[in-house]
PDB file of C-alpha atoms in Angstrom:
ATOM      1  CA  UNK A 195       0.000   0.000   0.000  1.00  0.00           C
ATOM      2  CA  UNK A 196       1.301   3.441  -0.884  1.00  0.00           C
ATOM      3  CA  UNK A 197       2.019   5.797   1.992  1.00  0.00           C
ATOM      4  CA  UNK A 198      -0.701   8.509   2.159  1.00  0.00           C
ATOM      5  CA  UNK A 199       1.706  11.361   1.374  1.00  0.00           C
ATOM      6  CA  UNK A 200       3.306   9.521  -1.571  1.00  0.00           C
ATOM      7  CA  UNK A 201      -0.113   8.570  -2.941  1.00  0.00           C
ATOM      8  CA  UNK A 202      -1.280  12.188  -2.631  1.00  0.00           C
ATOM      9  CA  UNK A 203       1.813  13.411  -4.517  1.00  0.00           C
ATOM     10  CA  UNK A 204       1.296  10.791  -7.249  1.00  0.00           C
ATOM     11  CA  UNK A 205      -2.371  11.647  -7.792  1.00  0.00           C
ATOM     12  CA  UNK A 206      -1.697  15.384  -7.613  1.00  0.00           C
ATOM     13  CA  UNK A 207       1.016  14.989 -10.273  1.00  0.00           C
ATOM     14  CA  UNK A 208      -1.318  13.008 -12.496  1.00  0.00           C
ATOM     15  CA  UNK A 209      -4.031  15.629 -12.128  1.00  0.00           C
ATOM     16  CA  UNK A 210      -1.626  18.371 -13.154  1.00  0.00           C
ATOM     17  CA  UNK A 211      -0.449  16.449 -16.219  1.00  0.00           C
ATOM     18  CA  UNK A 212      -3.805  15.529 -17.769  1.00  0.00           C
ATOM     19  CA  UNK A 213      -7.104  17.195 -18.488  1.00  0.00           C
ATOM     20  CA  UNK A 214     -10.363  15.494 -17.584  1.00  0.00           C
ATOM     21  CA  UNK A 215     -11.176  12.725 -20.047  1.00  0.00           C
ATOM     22  CA  UNK A 216     -14.352  12.708 -22.119  1.00  0.00           C
ATOM     23  CA  UNK A 217     -16.609   9.843 -23.148  1.00  0.00           C
ATOM     24  CA  UNK A 218     -14.382   8.607 -25.995  1.00  0.00           C
ATOM     25  CA  UNK A 219     -11.202   8.478 -23.922  1.00  0.00           C
ATOM     26  CA  UNK A 220      -9.588   5.141 -23.066  1.00  0.00           C
ATOM     27  CA  UNK A 221      -6.994   4.824 -20.333  1.00  0.00           C
ATOM     28  CA  UNK A 222      -3.727   2.968 -20.940  1.00  0.00           C
ATOM     29  CA  UNK A 223      -1.502   1.725 -18.118  1.00  0.00           C
ATOM     30  CA  UNK A 224       1.726  -0.196 -18.834  1.00  0.00           C
ATOM     31  CA  UNK A 225       4.444  -1.341 -16.397  1.00  0.00           C
ATOM     32  CA  UNK A 226       6.935   1.218 -17.730  1.00  0.00           C
ATOM     33  CA  UNK A 227       8.184   2.917 -20.872  1.00  0.00           C
ATOM     34  CA  UNK A 228      11.918   2.294 -21.366  1.00  0.00           C
ATOM     35  CA  UNK A 229      11.796  -1.237 -22.807  1.00  0.00           C
ATOM     36  CA  UNK A 230      11.490  -1.423 -26.585  1.00  0.00           C
ATOM     37  CA  UNK A 231       8.740  -4.013 -26.117  1.00  0.00           C
ATOM     38  CA  UNK A 232       6.496  -1.526 -24.305  1.00  0.00           C
ATOM     39  CA  UNK A 233       7.360   1.282 -26.710  1.00  0.00           C
ATOM     40  CA  UNK A 234       6.250  -0.953 -29.595  1.00  0.00           C
ATOM     41  CA  UNK A 235       3.125  -2.068 -27.731  1.00  0.00           C
ATOM     42  CA  UNK A 236       2.225   1.567 -27.181  1.00  0.00           C
ATOM     43  CA  UNK A 237       2.745   2.388 -30.860  1.00  0.00           C
ATOM     44  CA  UNK A 238       0.183  -0.272 -31.733  1.00  0.00           C
ATOM     45  CA  UNK A 239      -2.282   1.124 -29.192  1.00  0.00           C
ATOM     46  CA  UNK A 240      -1.809   4.671 -30.482  1.00  0.00           C
ATOM     47  CA  UNK A 241      -2.289   3.662 -34.123  1.00  0.00           C
ATOM     48  CA  UNK A 242      -5.428   1.721 -33.226  1.00  0.00           C
ATOM     49  CA  UNK A 243      -6.773   4.709 -31.292  1.00  0.00           C
ATOM     50  CA  UNK A 244      -6.127   6.912 -34.321  1.00  0.00           C
ATOM     51  CA  UNK A 245      -7.861   4.462 -36.647  1.00  0.00           C
ATOM     52  CA  UNK A 246     -10.853   4.096 -34.303  1.00  0.00           C
ATOM     53  CA  UNK A 247     -11.030   7.833 -33.524  1.00  0.00           C
ATOM     54  CA  UNK A 248     -10.749   7.660 -29.769  1.00  0.00           C
ATOM     55  CA  UNK A 249      -8.508   9.557 -27.384  1.00  0.00           C
ATOM     56  CA  UNK A 250      -6.016   8.051 -24.961  1.00  0.00           C
ATOM     57  CA  UNK A 251      -5.040   8.921 -21.411  1.00  0.00           C
ATOM     58  CA  UNK A 252      -1.659   7.213 -20.933  1.00  0.00           C
ATOM     59  CA  UNK A 253      -0.002   6.992 -17.535  1.00  0.00           C
ATOM     60  CA  UNK A 254       2.783   4.543 -16.676  1.00  0.00           C
ATOM     61  CA  UNK A 255       4.801   4.153 -13.492  1.00  0.00           C
ATOM     62  CA  UNK A 256       8.572   4.245 -13.721  1.00  0.00           C
ATOM     63  CA  UNK A 257      10.091   0.986 -14.957  1.00  0.00           C
ATOM     64  CA  UNK A 258      10.121  -1.587 -12.175  1.00  0.00           C
ATOM     65  CA  UNK A 259       8.140   0.572  -9.760  1.00  0.00           C
ATOM     66  CA  UNK A 260       5.087  -1.690 -10.122  1.00  0.00           C
ATOM     67  CA  UNK A 261       7.116  -4.543  -8.636  1.00  0.00           C
ATOM     68  CA  UNK A 262       8.790  -2.429  -5.962  1.00  0.00           C
ATOM     69  CA  UNK A 263       5.652  -0.479  -5.010  1.00  0.00           C
ATOM     70  CA  UNK A 264       2.720  -2.914  -5.183  1.00  0.00           C
ATOM     71  CA  UNK A 265      -0.642  -1.616  -6.392  1.00  0.00           C
ATOM     72  CA  UNK A 266       0.668   1.601  -7.958  1.00  0.00           C
ATOM     73  CA  UNK A 267      -0.989   0.617 -11.249  1.00  0.00           C
ATOM     74  CA  UNK A 268      -4.277   0.192  -9.404  1.00  0.00           C
ATOM     75  CA  UNK A 269      -3.955   3.712  -7.981  1.00  0.00           C
ATOM     76  CA  UNK A 270      -3.386   5.068 -11.482  1.00  0.00           C
ATOM     77  CA  UNK A 271      -6.474   3.212 -12.738  1.00  0.00           C
ATOM     78  CA  UNK A 272      -8.540   4.641  -9.867  1.00  0.00           C
ATOM     79  CA  UNK A 273      -7.354   8.101 -10.849  1.00  0.00           C
ATOM     80  CA  UNK A 274      -8.284   7.487 -14.502  1.00  0.00           C
ATOM     81  CA  UNK A 275     -11.778   6.403 -13.510  1.00  0.00           C
ATOM     82  CA  UNK A 276     -12.257   9.664 -11.624  1.00  0.00           C
ATOM     83  CA  UNK A 277     -11.201  11.479 -14.797  1.00  0.00           C
ATOM     84  CA  UNK A 278     -13.995   9.779 -16.745  1.00  0.00           C
ATOM     85  CA  UNK A 279     -12.257   7.249 -18.989  1.00  0.00           C
ATOM     86  CA  UNK A 280     -14.707   4.855 -20.628  1.00  0.00           C
ATOM     87  CA  UNK A 281     -12.378   1.842 -20.363  1.00  0.00           C
ATOM     88  CA  UNK A 282      -8.810   0.850 -19.496  1.00  0.00           C
ATOM     89  CA  UNK A 283      -6.182  -1.185 -21.369  1.00  0.00           C
ATOM     90  CA  UNK A 284      -3.734  -2.586 -18.828  1.00  0.00           C
ATOM     91  CA  UNK A 285      -0.481  -4.548 -19.023  1.00  0.00           C
ATOM     92  CA  UNK A 286      -0.760  -5.785 -15.429  1.00  0.00           C
ATOM     93  CA  UNK A 287       1.865  -6.155 -12.771  1.00  0.00           C
ATOM     94  CA  UNK A 288       1.108  -8.268  -9.668  1.00  0.00           C
ATOM     95  CA  UNK A 289      -1.043  -6.767  -6.935  1.00  0.00           C
ATOM     96  CA  UNK A 290      -0.450  -7.129  -3.226  1.00  0.00           C
ATOM     97  CA  UNK A 291      -3.245  -9.075  -1.516  1.00  0.00           C
ATOM     98  CA  UNK A 292      -5.554 -11.896  -2.546  1.00  0.00           C
ATOM     99  CA  UNK A 293      -8.673  -9.951  -3.517  1.00  0.00           C
ATOM    100  CA  UNK A 294      -9.627  -9.950  -7.194  1.00  0.00           C
ATOM    101  CA  UNK A 295     -10.153  -6.376  -8.375  1.00  0.00           C
ATOM    102  CA  UNK A 296     -13.209  -5.248 -10.308  1.00  0.00           C
ATOM    103  CA  UNK A 297     -12.717  -1.937 -12.096  1.00  0.00           C
ATOM    104  CA  UNK A 298     -15.959   0.060 -12.628  1.00  0.00           C
ATOM    105  CA  UNK A 299     -15.238   0.466 -16.360  1.00  0.00           C
ATOM    106  CA  UNK A 300     -14.411  -2.238 -18.949  1.00  0.00           C
ATOM    107  CA  UNK A 301     -10.855  -3.535 -18.562  1.00  0.00           C
ATOM    108  CA  UNK A 302      -8.814  -5.325 -21.214  1.00  0.00           C
ATOM    109  CA  UNK A 303      -5.511  -6.937 -20.291  1.00  0.00           C
ATOM    110  CA  UNK A 304      -2.640  -6.917 -22.751  1.00  0.00           C
ATOM    111  CA  UNK A 305       0.748  -8.701 -22.806  1.00  0.00           C
ATOM    112  CA  UNK A 306      -0.140 -11.042 -19.923  1.00  0.00           C
ATOM    113  CA  UNK A 307      -3.020 -12.606 -18.052  1.00  0.00           C
ATOM    114  CA  UNK A 308      -3.594 -11.667 -14.428  1.00  0.00           C
ATOM    115  CA  UNK A 309      -5.880 -13.345 -11.910  1.00  0.00           C
ATOM    116  CA  UNK A 310      -5.786 -10.100  -9.903  1.00  0.00           C
ATOM    117  CA  UNK A 311      -8.089  -8.226 -12.273  1.00  0.00           C
ATOM    118  CA  UNK A 312     -11.540  -8.960 -13.611  1.00  0.00           C
ATOM    119  CA  UNK A 313     -10.786  -8.181 -17.243  1.00  0.00           C
ATOM    120  CA  UNK A 314     -13.244  -8.787 -20.070  1.00  0.00           C
ATOM    121  CA  UNK A 315     -10.495  -9.994 -22.434  1.00  0.00           C
ATOM    122  CA  UNK A 316      -6.758 -10.701 -22.534  1.00  0.00           C
ATOM    123  CA  UNK A 317      -4.626 -10.100 -25.641  1.00  0.00           C
ATOM    124  CA  UNK A 318      -1.284 -11.813 -25.291  1.00  0.00           C
ATOM    125  CA  UNK A 319       1.205 -14.499 -26.278  1.00  0.00           C
ATOM    126  CA  UNK A 320       0.730 -18.168 -25.445  1.00  0.00           C
ATOM    127  CA  UNK A 321       3.878 -17.928 -23.373  1.00  0.00           C
ATOM    128  CA  UNK A 322       4.185 -21.589 -22.398  1.00  0.00           C
ATOM    129  CA  UNK A 323       4.104 -22.606 -26.066  1.00  0.00           C
ATOM    130  CA  UNK A 324       6.514 -19.789 -26.904  1.00  0.00           C
ATOM    131  CA  UNK A 325       8.953 -21.071 -24.264  1.00  0.00           C
ATOM    132  CA  UNK A 326       8.699 -24.519 -25.809  1.00  0.00           C
ATOM    133  CA  UNK A 327       9.415 -23.017 -29.223  1.00  0.00           C
ATOM    134  CA  UNK A 328      12.555 -21.399 -27.812  1.00  0.00           C
ATOM    135  CA  UNK A 329      13.801 -24.762 -26.583  1.00  0.00           C
ATOM    136  CA  UNK A 330      12.803 -26.566 -29.769  1.00  0.00           C
ATOM    137  CA  UNK A 331      15.113 -24.259 -31.723  1.00  0.00           C
ATOM    138  CA  UNK A 332      17.979 -25.923 -29.831  1.00  0.00           C
ATOM    139  CA  UNK A 333      16.891 -29.546 -30.302  1.00  0.00           C
ATOM    140  CA  UNK A 334      18.779 -30.030 -33.614  1.00  0.00           C
ATOM    141  CA  UNK A 335      22.076 -28.837 -32.084  1.00  0.00           C
ATOM    142  CA  UNK A 336      22.063 -30.060 -28.468  1.00  0.00           C
ATOM    143  CA  UNK A 337      22.614 -33.623 -27.308  1.00  0.00           C
ATOM    144  CA  UNK A 338      21.360 -35.353 -24.202  1.00  0.00           C
ATOM    145  CA  UNK A 339      23.328 -34.066 -21.209  1.00  0.00           C
ATOM    146  CA  UNK A 340      23.954 -30.635 -22.758  1.00  0.00           C
ATOM    147  CA  UNK A 341      24.686 -27.964 -20.161  1.00  0.00           C
ATOM    148  CA  UNK A 342      22.041 -25.248 -20.214  1.00  0.00           C
ATOM    149  CA  UNK A 343      21.505 -22.002 -18.284  1.00  0.00           C
ATOM    150  CA  UNK A 344      18.047 -20.652 -17.445  1.00  0.00           C
ATOM    151  CA  UNK A 345      18.153 -16.935 -16.603  1.00  0.00           C
ATOM    152  CA  UNK A 346      14.857 -16.003 -14.942  1.00  0.00           C
ATOM    153  CA  UNK A 347      13.194 -12.595 -14.630  1.00  0.00           C
ATOM    154  CA  UNK A 348      11.010 -12.584 -11.483  1.00  0.00           C
ATOM    155  CA  UNK A 349       8.827 -15.172  -9.735  1.00  0.00           C
ATOM    156  CA  UNK A 350       5.637 -13.099  -9.843  1.00  0.00           C
ATOM    157  CA  UNK A 351       5.497 -12.118 -13.535  1.00  0.00           C
ATOM    158  CA  UNK A 352       3.151 -14.616 -15.164  1.00  0.00           C
ATOM    159  CA  UNK A 353       4.341 -14.199 -18.756  1.00  0.00           C
ATOM    160  CA  UNK A 354       8.010 -14.960 -18.136  1.00  0.00           C
ATOM    161  CA  UNK A 355       7.211 -17.732 -15.641  1.00  0.00           C
ATOM    162  CA  UNK A 356       5.178 -19.452 -18.366  1.00  0.00           C
ATOM    163  CA  UNK A 357       8.010 -19.079 -20.906  1.00  0.00           C
ATOM    164  CA  UNK A 358      10.502 -20.519 -18.468  1.00  0.00           C
ATOM    165  CA  UNK A 359       8.197 -23.454 -17.733  1.00  0.00           C
ATOM    166  CA  UNK A 360       7.677 -24.125 -21.426  1.00  0.00           C
ATOM    167  CA  UNK A 361      11.410 -24.122 -22.072  1.00  0.00           C
ATOM    168  CA  UNK A 362      12.079 -26.459 -19.144  1.00  0.00           C
ATOM    169  CA  UNK A 363       9.405 -28.912 -20.304  1.00  0.00           C
ATOM    170  CA  UNK A 364      11.402 -29.504 -23.496  1.00  0.00           C
ATOM    171  CA  UNK A 365      14.760 -29.453 -21.686  1.00  0.00           C
ATOM    172  CA  UNK A 366      13.633 -32.262 -19.373  1.00  0.00           C
ATOM    173  CA  UNK A 367      12.240 -34.303 -22.240  1.00  0.00           C
ATOM    174  CA  UNK A 368      15.492 -33.952 -24.188  1.00  0.00           C
ATOM    175  CA  UNK A 369      17.621 -34.819 -21.166  1.00  0.00           C
ATOM    176  CA  UNK A 370      19.513 -31.524 -21.004  1.00  0.00           C
ATOM    177  CA  UNK A 371      21.256 -30.671 -17.766  1.00  0.00           C
ATOM    178  CA  UNK A 372      20.050 -27.279 -16.485  1.00  0.00           C
ATOM    179  CA  UNK A 373      23.154 -26.344 -14.501  1.00  0.00           C
ATOM    180  CA  UNK A 374      22.194 -22.683 -13.941  1.00  0.00           C
ATOM    181  CA  UNK A 375      18.660 -21.766 -12.920  1.00  0.00           C
ATOM    182  CA  UNK A 376      18.539 -18.370 -11.248  1.00  0.00           C
ATOM    183  CA  UNK A 377      16.758 -15.027 -11.124  1.00  0.00           C
ATOM    184  CA  UNK A 378      18.706 -12.102 -12.536  1.00  0.00           C
ATOM    185  CA  UNK A 379      16.034  -9.386 -12.372  1.00  0.00           C
ATOM    186  CA  UNK A 380      14.319  -6.987 -14.717  1.00  0.00           C
ATOM    187  CA  UNK A 381      16.720  -4.029 -14.871  1.00  0.00           C
ATOM    188  CA  UNK A 382      19.057  -4.458 -17.875  1.00  0.00           C
ATOM    189  CA  UNK A 383      22.262  -3.159 -16.271  1.00  0.00           C
ATOM    190  CA  UNK A 384      21.737  -5.032 -12.993  1.00  0.00           C
ATOM    191  CA  UNK A 385      20.822  -8.177 -14.912  1.00  0.00           C
ATOM    192  CA  UNK A 386      23.995  -7.903 -16.983  1.00  0.00           C
ATOM    193  CA  UNK A 387      26.149  -7.831 -13.838  1.00  0.00           C
ATOM    194  CA  UNK A 388      24.393 -10.856 -12.334  1.00  0.00           C
ATOM    195  CA  UNK A 389      24.508 -12.777 -15.608  1.00  0.00           C
ATOM    196  CA  UNK A 390      28.247 -12.194 -15.872  1.00  0.00           C
ATOM    197  CA  UNK A 391      28.686 -13.441 -12.311  1.00  0.00           C
ATOM    198  CA  UNK A 392      26.666 -16.654 -12.706  1.00  0.00           C
ATOM    199  CA  UNK A 393      28.114 -17.568 -16.106  1.00  0.00           C
ATOM    200  CA  UNK A 394      31.720 -16.893 -15.122  1.00  0.00           C
ATOM    201  CA  UNK A 395      31.282 -18.806 -11.851  1.00  0.00           C
ATOM    202  CA  UNK A 396      30.170 -21.969 -13.645  1.00  0.00           C
ATOM    203  CA  UNK A 397      33.288 -24.163 -13.826  1.00  0.00           C
ATOM    204  CA  UNK A 398      32.445 -25.993 -17.043  1.00  0.00           C
ATOM    205  CA  UNK A 399      31.404 -25.042 -20.554  1.00  0.00           C
ATOM    206  CA  UNK A 400      27.825 -23.996 -21.181  1.00  0.00           C
ATOM    207  CA  UNK A 401      26.151 -25.245 -24.350  1.00  0.00           C
ATOM    208  CA  UNK A 402      23.144 -22.908 -24.345  1.00  0.00           C
ATOM    209  CA  UNK A 403      21.550 -19.996 -22.495  1.00  0.00           C
ATOM    210  CA  UNK A 404      17.874 -19.032 -22.448  1.00  0.00           C
ATOM    211  CA  UNK A 405      17.006 -15.372 -21.779  1.00  0.00           C
ATOM    212  CA  UNK A 406      13.188 -15.135 -21.533  1.00  0.00           C
ATOM    213  CA  UNK A 407      12.672 -11.351 -21.649  1.00  0.00           C
ATOM    214  CA  UNK A 408      14.148  -8.204 -23.210  1.00  0.00           C
ATOM    215  CA  UNK A 409      16.210  -6.902 -20.239  1.00  0.00           C
ATOM    216  CA  UNK A 410      17.743 -10.338 -19.630  1.00  0.00           C
ATOM    217  CA  UNK A 411      18.360 -10.879 -23.327  1.00  0.00           C
ATOM    218  CA  UNK A 412      20.215  -7.581 -23.572  1.00  0.00           C
ATOM    219  CA  UNK A 413      22.451  -8.432 -20.624  1.00  0.00           C
ATOM    220  CA  UNK A 414      23.081 -12.003 -21.771  1.00  0.00           C
ATOM    221  CA  UNK A 415      24.113 -10.885 -25.253  1.00  0.00           C
ATOM    222  CA  UNK A 416      26.571  -8.351 -23.869  1.00  0.00           C
ATOM    223  CA  UNK A 417      28.120 -10.959 -21.579  1.00  0.00           C
ATOM    224  CA  UNK A 418      28.327 -13.766 -24.134  1.00  0.00           C
ATOM    225  CA  UNK A 419      29.800 -11.629 -26.908  1.00  0.00           C
ATOM    226  CA  UNK A 420      32.823 -10.928 -24.677  1.00  0.00           C
ATOM    227  CA  UNK A 421      33.676 -14.634 -24.481  1.00  0.00           C
ATOM    228  CA  UNK A 422      36.122 -16.305 -26.838  1.00  0.00           C
ATOM    229  CA  UNK A 423      34.375 -17.500 -29.992  1.00  0.00           C
ATOM    230  CA  UNK A 424      34.952 -21.163 -29.223  1.00  0.00           C
ATOM    231  CA  UNK A 425      33.587 -20.766 -25.685  1.00  0.00           C
ATOM    232  CA  UNK A 426      30.324 -18.996 -26.475  1.00  0.00           C
ATOM    233  CA  UNK A 427      27.138 -20.874 -25.570  1.00  0.00           C
ATOM    234  CA  UNK A 428      24.227 -20.735 -27.997  1.00  0.00           C
ATOM    235  CA  UNK A 429      21.968 -17.885 -26.925  1.00  0.00           C
ATOM    236  CA  UNK A 430      18.211 -18.140 -27.361  1.00  0.00           C
ATOM    237  CA  UNK A 431      16.526 -14.904 -26.401  1.00  0.00           C
ATOM    238  CA  UNK A 432      13.007 -13.579 -26.145  1.00  0.00           C
ATOM    239  CA  UNK A 433      11.726 -10.232 -27.463  1.00  0.00           C
ATOM    240  CA  UNK A 434      13.764  -7.823 -29.538  1.00  0.00           C
ATOM    241  CA  UNK A 435      15.919  -4.753 -29.543  1.00  0.00           C
ATOM    242  CA  UNK A 436      17.579  -3.332 -32.664  1.00  0.00           C
ATOM    243  CA  UNK A 437      20.954  -4.215 -31.072  1.00  0.00           C
ATOM    244  CA  UNK A 438      20.093  -7.911 -31.318  1.00  0.00           C
ATOM    245  CA  UNK A 439      20.369  -7.822 -35.107  1.00  0.00           C
ATOM    246  CA  UNK A 440      24.149  -7.618 -34.907  1.00  0.00           C
ATOM    247  CA  UNK A 441      24.127 -10.622 -32.568  1.00  0.00           C
ATOM    248  CA  UNK A 442      22.243 -12.619 -35.183  1.00  0.00           C
ATOM    249  CA  UNK A 443      24.591 -11.530 -37.957  1.00  0.00           C
ATOM    250  CA  UNK A 444      27.623 -12.615 -35.918  1.00  0.00           C
ATOM    251  CA  UNK A 445      26.027 -15.918 -34.953  1.00  0.00           C
ATOM    252  CA  UNK A 446      26.075 -15.092 -31.229  1.00  0.00           C
ATOM    253  CA  UNK A 447      22.281 -15.275 -31.118  1.00  0.00           C
ATOM    254  CA  UNK A 448      21.160 -18.770 -32.087  1.00  0.00           C
ATOM    255  CA  UNK A 449      17.490 -17.784 -32.206  1.00  0.00           C
ATOM    256  CA  UNK A 450      15.246 -14.926 -31.126  1.00  0.00           C
ATOM    257  CA  UNK A 451      11.621 -15.622 -30.234  1.00  0.00           C
ATOM    258  CA  UNK A 452       9.685 -12.519 -31.214  1.00  0.00           C
ATOM    259  CA  UNK A 453       6.303 -11.519 -29.963  1.00  0.00           C
ATOM    260  CA  UNK A 454       4.312  -8.963 -31.928  1.00  0.00           C
ATOM    261  CA  UNK A 455       3.644  -6.243 -29.340  1.00  0.00           C
ATOM    262  CA  UNK A 456       2.458  -3.816 -32.016  1.00  0.00           C
ATOM    263  CA  UNK A 457      -0.316  -6.202 -33.038  1.00  0.00           C
ATOM    264  CA  UNK A 458      -1.113  -6.958 -29.396  1.00  0.00           C
ATOM    265  CA  UNK A 459      -1.546  -3.284 -28.643  1.00  0.00           C
ATOM    266  CA  UNK A 460      -3.578  -2.665 -31.767  1.00  0.00           C
ATOM    267  CA  UNK A 461      -5.941  -5.555 -31.055  1.00  0.00           C
ATOM    268  CA  UNK A 462      -6.329  -4.658 -27.376  1.00  0.00           C
ATOM    269  CA  UNK A 463      -7.474  -1.121 -28.168  1.00  0.00           C
ATOM    270  CA  UNK A 464      -9.697  -2.322 -31.039  1.00  0.00           C
ATOM    271  CA  UNK A 465     -11.272  -4.894 -28.709  1.00  0.00           C
ATOM    272  CA  UNK A 466     -12.009  -2.172 -26.182  1.00  0.00           C
ATOM    273  CA  UNK A 467     -13.757  -0.073 -28.821  1.00  0.00           C
ATOM    274  CA  UNK A 468     -15.838  -3.091 -29.849  1.00  0.00           C
ATOM    275  CA  UNK A 469     -16.757  -3.785 -26.233  1.00  0.00           C
ATOM    276  CA  UNK A 470     -17.857  -0.188 -25.694  1.00  0.00           C
ATOM    277  CA  UNK A 471     -20.037  -0.510 -28.797  1.00  0.00           C
ATOM    278  CA  UNK A 472     -21.791  -3.532 -27.325  1.00  0.00           C
ATOM    279  CA  UNK A 473     -19.761  -6.289 -29.008  1.00  0.00           C
ATOM    280  CA  UNK A 474     -17.902  -8.249 -26.304  1.00  0.00           C
ATOM    281  CA  UNK A 475     -14.515  -9.514 -27.545  1.00  0.00           C
ATOM    282  CA  UNK A 476     -13.292 -13.100 -27.020  1.00  0.00           C
ATOM    283  CA  UNK A 477     -12.049 -13.819 -23.513  1.00  0.00           C
ATOM    284  CA  UNK A 478      -8.626 -14.683 -24.943  1.00  0.00           C
ATOM    285  CA  UNK A 479      -6.831 -13.443 -28.038  1.00  0.00           C
ATOM    286  CA  UNK A 480      -3.456 -15.071 -28.681  1.00  0.00           C
ATOM    287  CA  UNK A 481      -0.913 -13.372 -30.945  1.00  0.00           C
ATOM    288  CA  UNK A 482       1.624 -15.748 -32.489  1.00  0.00           C
ATOM    289  CA  UNK A 483       5.377 -15.586 -31.998  1.00  0.00           C
ATOM    290  CA  UNK A 484       8.020 -15.959 -34.698  1.00  0.00           C
ATOM    291  CA  UNK A 485      11.412 -17.656 -34.442  1.00  0.00           C
ATOM    292  CA  UNK A 486      14.122 -15.490 -36.007  1.00  0.00           C
ATOM    293  CA  UNK A 487      17.468 -17.085 -36.868  1.00  0.00           C
ATOM    294  CA  UNK A 488      20.562 -16.098 -38.858  1.00  0.00           C
ATOM    295  CA  UNK A 489      19.103 -18.194 -41.673  1.00  0.00           C
ATOM    296  CA  UNK A 490      15.727 -16.433 -41.981  1.00  0.00           C
ATOM    297  CA  UNK A 491      16.496 -12.952 -40.654  1.00  0.00           C
ATOM    298  CA  UNK A 492      16.386 -11.429 -44.142  1.00  0.00           C
ATOM    299  CA  UNK A 493      13.030 -12.931 -45.147  1.00  0.00           C
ATOM    300  CA  UNK A 494      10.553 -10.149 -46.040  1.00  0.00           C
ATOM    301  CA  UNK A 495       8.032 -11.219 -43.371  1.00  0.00           C
ATOM    302  CA  UNK A 496      10.737 -11.214 -40.711  1.00  0.00           C
ATOM    303  CA  UNK A 497      12.081  -7.831 -41.779  1.00  0.00           C
ATOM    304  CA  UNK A 498       8.550  -6.424 -41.627  1.00  0.00           C
ATOM    305  CA  UNK A 499       8.153  -7.657 -38.046  1.00  0.00           C
ATOM    306  CA  UNK A 500      11.563  -6.311 -37.002  1.00  0.00           C
ATOM    307  CA  UNK A 501      10.702  -2.924 -38.486  1.00  0.00           C
ATOM    308  CA  UNK A 502       7.901  -2.538 -35.935  1.00  0.00           C
ATOM    309  CA  UNK A 503      10.533  -2.492 -33.191  1.00  0.00           C
ATOM    310  CA  UNK A 504      12.429   0.438 -34.677  1.00  0.00           C
ATOM    311  CA  UNK A 505      12.520   3.304 -32.207  1.00  0.00           C
TER     312      UNK A 505
END
């Protein structure tokens, strides 16, 4: 729970920054704004809002603050409701407490499912299947007993937990030895330091590393590219940053599993408009992932997807 003074300052700041919403305004709350994934998600939301002729009231906490200060997203949503938004699109972070929250306006979840909120629809990736796809990219090149590192994000983020579980389901079936299985966090620079520590402390040679989210992928790439060419493990990463292209070209990145956050954002906002017009959207809308490798990175469809991530 936010301290009363801090909550007052937050809501006062929000009130200063935004005018009162009108009937065609939809609120948007993401976990942050610095990751390329969320920037691309927001671009999709904004284009959809433009196409559907609705206004947006966008307010995000600082990156990571949702995890460090539980329920801050909920406070922002409460503020938006007082400003008169007709619905809210939310990429949810975990709430403190066990009570499921009902927001008094339609709520659509995007990027991940959350049992904390009573949303009318969720637009996201089938993350368990996507984690399996990440591991399956390694099946042709890893033998039974291969030494693999699992670099985890956080235990309470449902999307990455599902990816990690999907990857491990294939690893166990294939008989790989997961010799590193640890949390490295969600801040890119901090994650990079921890990744360097855990990889360099492993006494043997790693065959593969799985990085299930953008901040971990960034740190893992920077660490692995400093190793001697013959000692580099195969890196399978999730999400995308323009910097990852060079890793693919050099063969440091074995495969990148790409979501389509632009499409997710576009569909989430479009679904909200439909709901407000009396057409309830499906409870679940899955957006497919794509496996990008050095072999297919120049395919037109792949280049089109990568272009959506351009800042």
